[in-house]
Coordinates of C-alpha atoms in Angstrom, one line a residue:
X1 CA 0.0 0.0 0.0
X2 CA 2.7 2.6 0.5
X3 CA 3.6 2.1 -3.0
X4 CA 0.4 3.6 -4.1
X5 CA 0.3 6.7 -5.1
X6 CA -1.3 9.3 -3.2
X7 CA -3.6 9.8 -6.7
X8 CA -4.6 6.3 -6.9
X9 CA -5.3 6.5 -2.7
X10 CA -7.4 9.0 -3.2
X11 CA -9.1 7.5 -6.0
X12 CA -10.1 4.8 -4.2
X13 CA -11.3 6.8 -0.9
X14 CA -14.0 8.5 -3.6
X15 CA -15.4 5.1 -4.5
X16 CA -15.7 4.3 -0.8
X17 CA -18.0 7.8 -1.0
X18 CA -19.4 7.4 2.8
X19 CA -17.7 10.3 4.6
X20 CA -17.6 8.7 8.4
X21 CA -15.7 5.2 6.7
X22 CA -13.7 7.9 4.3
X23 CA -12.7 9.7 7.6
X24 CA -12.0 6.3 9.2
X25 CA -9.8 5.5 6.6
X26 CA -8.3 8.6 6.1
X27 CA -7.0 7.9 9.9
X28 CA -4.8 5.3 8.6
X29 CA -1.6 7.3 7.9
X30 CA -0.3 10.6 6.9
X31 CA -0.7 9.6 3.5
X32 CA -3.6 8.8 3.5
X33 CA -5.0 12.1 4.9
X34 CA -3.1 13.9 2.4
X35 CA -5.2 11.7 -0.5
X36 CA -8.2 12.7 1.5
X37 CA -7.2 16.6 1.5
X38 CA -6.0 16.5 -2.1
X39 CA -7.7 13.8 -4.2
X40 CA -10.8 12.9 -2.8
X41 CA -13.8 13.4 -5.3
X42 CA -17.0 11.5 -4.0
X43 CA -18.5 12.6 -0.5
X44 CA -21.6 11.0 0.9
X45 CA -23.8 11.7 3.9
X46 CA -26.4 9.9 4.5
X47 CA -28.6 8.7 7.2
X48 CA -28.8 5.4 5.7
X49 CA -25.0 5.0 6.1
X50 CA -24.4 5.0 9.7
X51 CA -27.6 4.8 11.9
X52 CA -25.4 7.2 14.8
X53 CA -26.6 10.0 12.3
X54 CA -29.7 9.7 14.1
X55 CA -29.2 9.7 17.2
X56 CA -26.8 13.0 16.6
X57 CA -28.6 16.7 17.2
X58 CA -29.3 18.4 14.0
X59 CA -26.7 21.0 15.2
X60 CA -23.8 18.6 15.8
X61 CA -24.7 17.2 12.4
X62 CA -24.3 20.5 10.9
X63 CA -20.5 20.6 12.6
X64 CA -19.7 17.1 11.6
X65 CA -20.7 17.8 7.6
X66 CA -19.0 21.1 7.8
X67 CA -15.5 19.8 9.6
X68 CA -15.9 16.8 6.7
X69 CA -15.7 18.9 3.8
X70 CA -14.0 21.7 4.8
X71 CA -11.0 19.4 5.1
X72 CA -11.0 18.6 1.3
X73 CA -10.0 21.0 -1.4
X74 CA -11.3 19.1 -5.1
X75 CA -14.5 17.8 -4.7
X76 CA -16.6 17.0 -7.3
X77 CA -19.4 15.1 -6.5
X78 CA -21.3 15.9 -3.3
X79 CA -24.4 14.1 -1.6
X80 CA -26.0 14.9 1.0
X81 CA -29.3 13.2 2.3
X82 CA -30.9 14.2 5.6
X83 CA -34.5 12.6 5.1
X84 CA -37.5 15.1 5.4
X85 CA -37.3 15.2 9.3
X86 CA -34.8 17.5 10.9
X87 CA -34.1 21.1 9.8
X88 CA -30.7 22.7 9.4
X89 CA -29.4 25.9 9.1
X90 CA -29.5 27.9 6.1
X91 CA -26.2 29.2 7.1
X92 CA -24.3 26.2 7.3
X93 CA -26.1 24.4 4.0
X94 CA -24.7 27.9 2.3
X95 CA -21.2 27.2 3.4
X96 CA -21.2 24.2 2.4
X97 CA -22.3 25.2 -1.3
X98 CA -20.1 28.2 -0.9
X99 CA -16.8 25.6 -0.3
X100 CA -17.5 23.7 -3.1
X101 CA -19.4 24.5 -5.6
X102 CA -16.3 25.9 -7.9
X103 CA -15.2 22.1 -8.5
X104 CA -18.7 20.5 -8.4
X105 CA -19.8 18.6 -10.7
X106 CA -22.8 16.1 -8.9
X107 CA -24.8 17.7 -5.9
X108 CA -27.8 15.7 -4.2
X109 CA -29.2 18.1 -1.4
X110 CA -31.9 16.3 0.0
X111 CA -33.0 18.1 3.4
X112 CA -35.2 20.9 4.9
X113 CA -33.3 24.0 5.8
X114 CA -34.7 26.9 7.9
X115 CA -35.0 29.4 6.1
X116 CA -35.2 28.2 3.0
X117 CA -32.6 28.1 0.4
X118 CA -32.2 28.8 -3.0
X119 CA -30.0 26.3 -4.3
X120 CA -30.3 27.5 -7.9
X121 CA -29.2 30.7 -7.4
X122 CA -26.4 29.6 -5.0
X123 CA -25.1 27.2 -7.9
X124 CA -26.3 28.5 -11.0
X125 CA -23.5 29.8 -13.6
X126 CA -21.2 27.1 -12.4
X127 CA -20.1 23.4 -13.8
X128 CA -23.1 21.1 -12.4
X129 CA -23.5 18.3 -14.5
X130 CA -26.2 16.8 -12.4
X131 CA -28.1 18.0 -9.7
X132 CA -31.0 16.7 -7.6
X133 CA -32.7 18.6 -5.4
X134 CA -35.5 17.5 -2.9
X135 CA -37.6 19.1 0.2
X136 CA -37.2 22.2 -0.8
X137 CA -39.2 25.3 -2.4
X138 CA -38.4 26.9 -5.3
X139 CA -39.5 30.1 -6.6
X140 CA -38.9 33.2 -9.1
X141 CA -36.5 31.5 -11.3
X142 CA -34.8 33.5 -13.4
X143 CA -33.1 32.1 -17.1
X144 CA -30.6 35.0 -17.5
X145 CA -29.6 35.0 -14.2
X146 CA -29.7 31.6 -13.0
X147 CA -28.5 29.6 -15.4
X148 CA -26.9 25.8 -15.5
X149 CA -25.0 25.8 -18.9
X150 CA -23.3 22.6 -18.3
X151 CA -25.7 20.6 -16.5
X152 CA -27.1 17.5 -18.1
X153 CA -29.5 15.5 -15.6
X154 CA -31.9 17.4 -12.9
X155 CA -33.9 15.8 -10.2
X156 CA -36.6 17.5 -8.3
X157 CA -38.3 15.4 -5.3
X158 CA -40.7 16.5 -3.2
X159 CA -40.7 20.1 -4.0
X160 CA -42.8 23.1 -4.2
X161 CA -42.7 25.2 -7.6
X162 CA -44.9 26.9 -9.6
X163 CA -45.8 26.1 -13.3
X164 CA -44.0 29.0 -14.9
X165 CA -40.8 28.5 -12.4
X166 CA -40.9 25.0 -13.6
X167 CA -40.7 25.5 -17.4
X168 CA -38.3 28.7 -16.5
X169 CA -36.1 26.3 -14.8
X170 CA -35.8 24.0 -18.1
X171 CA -35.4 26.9 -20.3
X172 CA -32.3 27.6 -17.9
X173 CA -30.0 24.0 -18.7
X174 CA -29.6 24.5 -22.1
X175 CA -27.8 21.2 -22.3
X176 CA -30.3 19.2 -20.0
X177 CA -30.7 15.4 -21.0
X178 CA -32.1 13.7 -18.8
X179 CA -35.3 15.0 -16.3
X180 CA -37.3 13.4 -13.5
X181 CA -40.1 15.1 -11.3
X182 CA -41.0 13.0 -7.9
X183 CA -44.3 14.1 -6.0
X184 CA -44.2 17.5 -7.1
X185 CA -46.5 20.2 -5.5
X186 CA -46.9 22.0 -8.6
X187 CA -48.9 25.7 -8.0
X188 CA -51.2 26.8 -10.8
X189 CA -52.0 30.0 -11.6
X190 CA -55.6 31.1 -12.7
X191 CA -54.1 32.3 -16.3
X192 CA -52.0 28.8 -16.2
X193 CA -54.3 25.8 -17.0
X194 CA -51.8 24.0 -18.8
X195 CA -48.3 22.8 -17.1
X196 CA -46.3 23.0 -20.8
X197 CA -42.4 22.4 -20.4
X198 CA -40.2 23.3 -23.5
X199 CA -36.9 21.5 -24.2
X200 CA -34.8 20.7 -27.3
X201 CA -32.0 19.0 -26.0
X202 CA -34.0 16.8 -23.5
X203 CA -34.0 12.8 -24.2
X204 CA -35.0 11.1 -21.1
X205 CA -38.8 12.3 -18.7
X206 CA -39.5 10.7 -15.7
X207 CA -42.3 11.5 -13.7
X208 CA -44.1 10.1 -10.6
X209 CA -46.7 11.3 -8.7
X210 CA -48.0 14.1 -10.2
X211 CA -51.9 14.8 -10.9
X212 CA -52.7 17.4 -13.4
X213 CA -55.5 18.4 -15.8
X214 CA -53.1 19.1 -18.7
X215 CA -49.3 18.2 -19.8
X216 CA -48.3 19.9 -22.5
X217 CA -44.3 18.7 -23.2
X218 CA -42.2 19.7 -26.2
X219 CA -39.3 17.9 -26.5
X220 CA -37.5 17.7 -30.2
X221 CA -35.1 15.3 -29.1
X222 CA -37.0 12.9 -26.4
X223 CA -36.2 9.2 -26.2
X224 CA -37.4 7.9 -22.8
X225 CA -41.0 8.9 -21.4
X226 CA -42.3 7.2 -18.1
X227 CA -44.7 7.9 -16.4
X228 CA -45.5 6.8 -12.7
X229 CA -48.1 6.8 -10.4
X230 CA -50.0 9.7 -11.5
X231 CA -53.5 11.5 -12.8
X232 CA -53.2 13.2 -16.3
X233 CA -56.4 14.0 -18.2
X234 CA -54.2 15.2 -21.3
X235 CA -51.1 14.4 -21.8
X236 CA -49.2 15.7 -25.2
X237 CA -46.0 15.3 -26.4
X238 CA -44.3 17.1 -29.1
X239 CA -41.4 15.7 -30.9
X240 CA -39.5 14.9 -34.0
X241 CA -40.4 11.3 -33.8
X242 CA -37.5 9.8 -32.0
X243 CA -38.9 8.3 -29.3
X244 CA -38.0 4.5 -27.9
X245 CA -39.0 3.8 -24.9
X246 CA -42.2 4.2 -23.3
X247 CA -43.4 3.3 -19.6
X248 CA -46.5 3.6 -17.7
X249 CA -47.1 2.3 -14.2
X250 CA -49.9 3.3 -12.6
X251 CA -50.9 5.9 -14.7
X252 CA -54.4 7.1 -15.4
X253 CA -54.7 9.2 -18.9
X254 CA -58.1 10.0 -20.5
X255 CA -56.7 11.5 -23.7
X256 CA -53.1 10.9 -24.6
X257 CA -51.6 12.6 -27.2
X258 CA -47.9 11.5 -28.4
X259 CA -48.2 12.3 -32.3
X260 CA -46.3 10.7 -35.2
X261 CA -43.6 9.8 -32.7
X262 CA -44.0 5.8 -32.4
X263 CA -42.0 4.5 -35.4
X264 CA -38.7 4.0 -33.8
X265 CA -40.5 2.7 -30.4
X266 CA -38.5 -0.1 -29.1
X267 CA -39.9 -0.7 -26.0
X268 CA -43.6 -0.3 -24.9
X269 CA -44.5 -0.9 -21.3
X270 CA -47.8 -0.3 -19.3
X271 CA -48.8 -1.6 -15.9
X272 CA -52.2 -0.8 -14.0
X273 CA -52.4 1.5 -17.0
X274 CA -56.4 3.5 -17.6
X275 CA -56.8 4.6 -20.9
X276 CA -58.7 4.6 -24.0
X277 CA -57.3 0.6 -25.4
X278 CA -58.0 0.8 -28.8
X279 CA -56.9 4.6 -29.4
X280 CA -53.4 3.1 -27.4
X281 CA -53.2 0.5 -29.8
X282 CA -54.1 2.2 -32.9
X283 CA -50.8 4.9 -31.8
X284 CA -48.6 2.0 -31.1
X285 CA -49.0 -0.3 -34.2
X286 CA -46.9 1.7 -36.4
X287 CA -43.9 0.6 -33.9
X288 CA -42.6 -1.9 -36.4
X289 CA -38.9 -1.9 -34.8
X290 CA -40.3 -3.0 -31.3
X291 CA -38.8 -4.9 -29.3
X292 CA -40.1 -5.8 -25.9
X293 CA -44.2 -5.4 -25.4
X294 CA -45.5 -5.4 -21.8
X295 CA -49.3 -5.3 -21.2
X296 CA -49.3 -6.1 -17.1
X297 CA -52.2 -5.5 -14.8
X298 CA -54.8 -4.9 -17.3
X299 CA -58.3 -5.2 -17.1
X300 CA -60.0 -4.6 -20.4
X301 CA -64.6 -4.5 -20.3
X302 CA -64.9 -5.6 -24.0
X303 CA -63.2 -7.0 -26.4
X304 CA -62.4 -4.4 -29.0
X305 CA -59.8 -3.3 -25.9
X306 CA -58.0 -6.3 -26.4
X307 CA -54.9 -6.6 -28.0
X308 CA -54.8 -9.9 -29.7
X309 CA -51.9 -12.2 -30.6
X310 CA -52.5 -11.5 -34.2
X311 CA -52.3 -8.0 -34.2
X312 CA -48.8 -8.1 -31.9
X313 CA -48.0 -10.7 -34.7
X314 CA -48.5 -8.7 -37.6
X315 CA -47.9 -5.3 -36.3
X316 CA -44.6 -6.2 -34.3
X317 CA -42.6 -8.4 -36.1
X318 CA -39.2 -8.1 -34.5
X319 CA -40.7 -8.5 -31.0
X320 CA -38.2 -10.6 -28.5
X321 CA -39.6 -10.3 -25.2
X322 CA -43.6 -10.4 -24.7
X323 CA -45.1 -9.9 -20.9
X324 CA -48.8 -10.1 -21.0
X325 CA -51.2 -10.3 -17.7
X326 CA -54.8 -9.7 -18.8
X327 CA -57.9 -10.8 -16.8
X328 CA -59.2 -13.2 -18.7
X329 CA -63.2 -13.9 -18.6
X330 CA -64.8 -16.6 -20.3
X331 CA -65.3 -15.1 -23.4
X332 CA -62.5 -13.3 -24.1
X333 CA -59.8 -16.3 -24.3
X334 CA -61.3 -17.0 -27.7
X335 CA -60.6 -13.2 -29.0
X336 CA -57.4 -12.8 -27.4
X337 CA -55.6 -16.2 -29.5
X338 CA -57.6 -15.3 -32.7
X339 CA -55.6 -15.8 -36.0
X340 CA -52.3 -17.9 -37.0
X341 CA -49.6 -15.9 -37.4
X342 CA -46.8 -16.6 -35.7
X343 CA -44.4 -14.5 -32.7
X344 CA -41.3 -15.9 -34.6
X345 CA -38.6 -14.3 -32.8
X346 CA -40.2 -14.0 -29.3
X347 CA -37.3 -15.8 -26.7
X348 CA -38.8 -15.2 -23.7
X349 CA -42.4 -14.8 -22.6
X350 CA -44.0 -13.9 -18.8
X351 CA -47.6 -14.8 -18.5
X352 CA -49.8 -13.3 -15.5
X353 CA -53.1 -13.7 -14.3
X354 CA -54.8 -12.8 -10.8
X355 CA -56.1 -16.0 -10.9
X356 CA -55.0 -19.7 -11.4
X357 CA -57.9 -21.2 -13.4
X358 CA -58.8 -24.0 -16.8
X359 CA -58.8 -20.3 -18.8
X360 CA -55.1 -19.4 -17.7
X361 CA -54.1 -22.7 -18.9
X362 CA -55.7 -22.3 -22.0
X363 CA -53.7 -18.9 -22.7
X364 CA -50.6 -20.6 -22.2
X365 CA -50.9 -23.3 -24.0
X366 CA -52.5 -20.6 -27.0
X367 CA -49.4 -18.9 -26.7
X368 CA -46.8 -21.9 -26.5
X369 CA -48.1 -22.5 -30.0
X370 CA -47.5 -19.1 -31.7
X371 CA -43.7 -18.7 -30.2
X372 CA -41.4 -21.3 -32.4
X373 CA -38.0 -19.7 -31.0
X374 CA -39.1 -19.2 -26.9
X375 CA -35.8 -20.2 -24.6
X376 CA -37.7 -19.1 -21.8
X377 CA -41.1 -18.9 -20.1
X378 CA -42.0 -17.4 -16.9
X379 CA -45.4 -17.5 -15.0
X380 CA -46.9 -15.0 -12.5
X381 CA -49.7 -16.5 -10.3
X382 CA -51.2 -16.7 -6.8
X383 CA -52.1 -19.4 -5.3
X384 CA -54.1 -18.5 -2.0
X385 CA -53.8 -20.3 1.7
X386 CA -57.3 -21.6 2.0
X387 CA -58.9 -23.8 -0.4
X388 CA -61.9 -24.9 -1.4
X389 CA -62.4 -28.4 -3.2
X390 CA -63.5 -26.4 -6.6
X391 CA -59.9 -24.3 -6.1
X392 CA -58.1 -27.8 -5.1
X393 CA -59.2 -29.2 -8.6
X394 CA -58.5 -26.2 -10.6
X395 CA -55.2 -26.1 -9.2
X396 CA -54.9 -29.9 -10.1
X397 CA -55.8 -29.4 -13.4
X398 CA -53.6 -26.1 -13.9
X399 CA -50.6 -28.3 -12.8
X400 CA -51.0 -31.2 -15.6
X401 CA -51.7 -29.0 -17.9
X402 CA -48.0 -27.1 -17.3

């Protein structure tokens, strides 16, 4: 070890990232302290790391983060993550930002301060690449001030913004890539109906938790849309078509709106998902390069909402990996195995049901028959703790039949 050099020391002490181990380690030798001066570039508090943190005053905290970094001199990426309990001082959470935000590059701040602070204008105009911010409020964002010019992915968790602040903030990362928004509480003005965000360079949305009337997005450039958890009556996306992956989990839409952007989808997922089923399908059948199809959770009332194995046949002909869980009723089986075509290059195929009945094994054994190339099946079911005879002899029969 004392061949290392003090680089390589210091290297390794950022991969380590937890500051109480770094400053156990750093203990070791003069050397060593002098990596953790000189070259450390990851620094991690958080309460999840050493469960003293919580037994600690929210005041000797503040002196334990502030000793920590003020004995470094590079660092680069900086986390800190308090929880939503305690509140610290604005003045020492400004020092802290003061200290390093020349060499940042990757800030989590994740903690109520008292009075609140403005992390954007604290670190705006500086090298941020990727910043998440949560329990915190945010307000009268301004782009010509308060700008991010290098940073590429923002996070915003549990935060309080306005609509306008929100799509002021985007307009201010001109190079912003990748954006999520967790359990926003978004404030509408009377004017403001619509929450619209504007963002060429954008490729990647995530959102969860959010309930709004409208969702107006324009993104040139987007790639990745998911959306979690969350109330939308209108969602609309404007694009240039290059879209590829597309998630919804736990989402309920009434009218969504995503254009001509489907060709190059390569990915189509949707769990617990409310919508209109054959306006859904009708926007995803042009998605000839997909890949991987998930339909989970879904409970259709008539069978024009039904995505056969014919139309996912003819529609998606390069499909690999097929996840269905519909709730069948008798009825239904019949539509959903219509036609002959055949999922040629499906490898691997997860089957679902709520229930372990004669019509789930029917489905699987409709669907064996269609996919020539499957390596590998996989089946969701429950089976519950009490039984009646009727269950015991379903269960019987579902077994023989696999």
């Amino acid at each position: 070890m004392e061949s290392l050099p003090v680089e390589v020391i210091g290297n390794i002490l950022s991969h380590v990232a937890a500051a109480r181990d770094v400053m156990v380690a750093s203990a070791t030798c003069r050397k060593w302290r002098d990596a953790t001066k000189k070259h450390l570039r990851t620094l991690t508090f958080d309460m999840a790391d050493w469960p003293m943190y919580r037994e600690l005053t929210t005041s000797r905290l503040e002196i334990l983060i502030t000793q920590t970094i003020f004995q470094t001199t590079g660092l680069q990426n900086l986390h800190i993550c308090m929880g939503d309990g305690d509140e610290f001082s604005a003045a020492s959470v400004i020092a802290w930002l003061m200290y390093t935000r020349d060499t940042l590059r990757s800030l989590l701040y994740m903690m109520h301060t008292n009075p609140n602070v403005n992390i954007f204008e604290k670190c705006g105009r500086q090298k941020l690449e990727v910043l998440v911010s949560g329990y915190t409020s945010i307000s009268g964002v301004d782009p010509s001030y308060q700008r991010f010019p290098c940073l590429k992915s923002l996070t915003l968790h549990s935060v309080n913004i306005s609509a306008l602040d929100l799509s002021l903030m985007l307009t201010a990362c001109p190079k912003l890539e990748s954006f999520s928004l967790v359990n926003p509480e978004i404030a509408m003005s009377d004017s403001q109906a619509v929450m619209e965000l504007i963002s060429p360079t954008l490729k990647k949305l995530y959102v969860e938790e959010i309930s709004l009337d409208k969702f107006v997005l324009e993104a040139d450039n987007l790639e990745s849309l998911h959306l979690k958890d969350s109330t939308v009556e209108l969602f609309e996306l404007i694009s240039k078509g290059r879209l590829k992956h597309l998630r919804m989990d736990d989402v309920s839409i009434i009218h969504l709106d995503i254009g001509e952007t489907t060709d190059l989808l390569e990915v189509v997922d949707v769990s617990d998902f409310t919508i209109m089923w054959p306006k859904f399908y009708q926007m995803i059948s042009r998605a000839t390069k997909l890949r991987r199809l998930r339909l989970w959770g879904i409970v259709f009332d008539a069978e024009d909402e039904i995505m056969d194995l014919e139309t996912i046949a003819v529609c998606f002909p390069k499909l690999n990996h097929l996840s269905l869980s519909y709730d069948l009723r008798d009825g239904l089986l019949q539509h959903v195995l219509r036609g002959s075509s055949l999922l040629e290059n499906v490898v691997l195929l997860k089957l679902g049901s709520a229930v372990i009945n004669d019509l789930f094994a029917q489905w699987i054994g409709g669907l064996l028959e269609r996919c020539p190339s499957l390596m590998r099946l996989i089946i969701h079911g429950c089976v519950s703790e009490t039984k009646t005879r009727d269950e015991c002899a379903s269960l019987a029969r579902f077994t023989s039949s696999i």
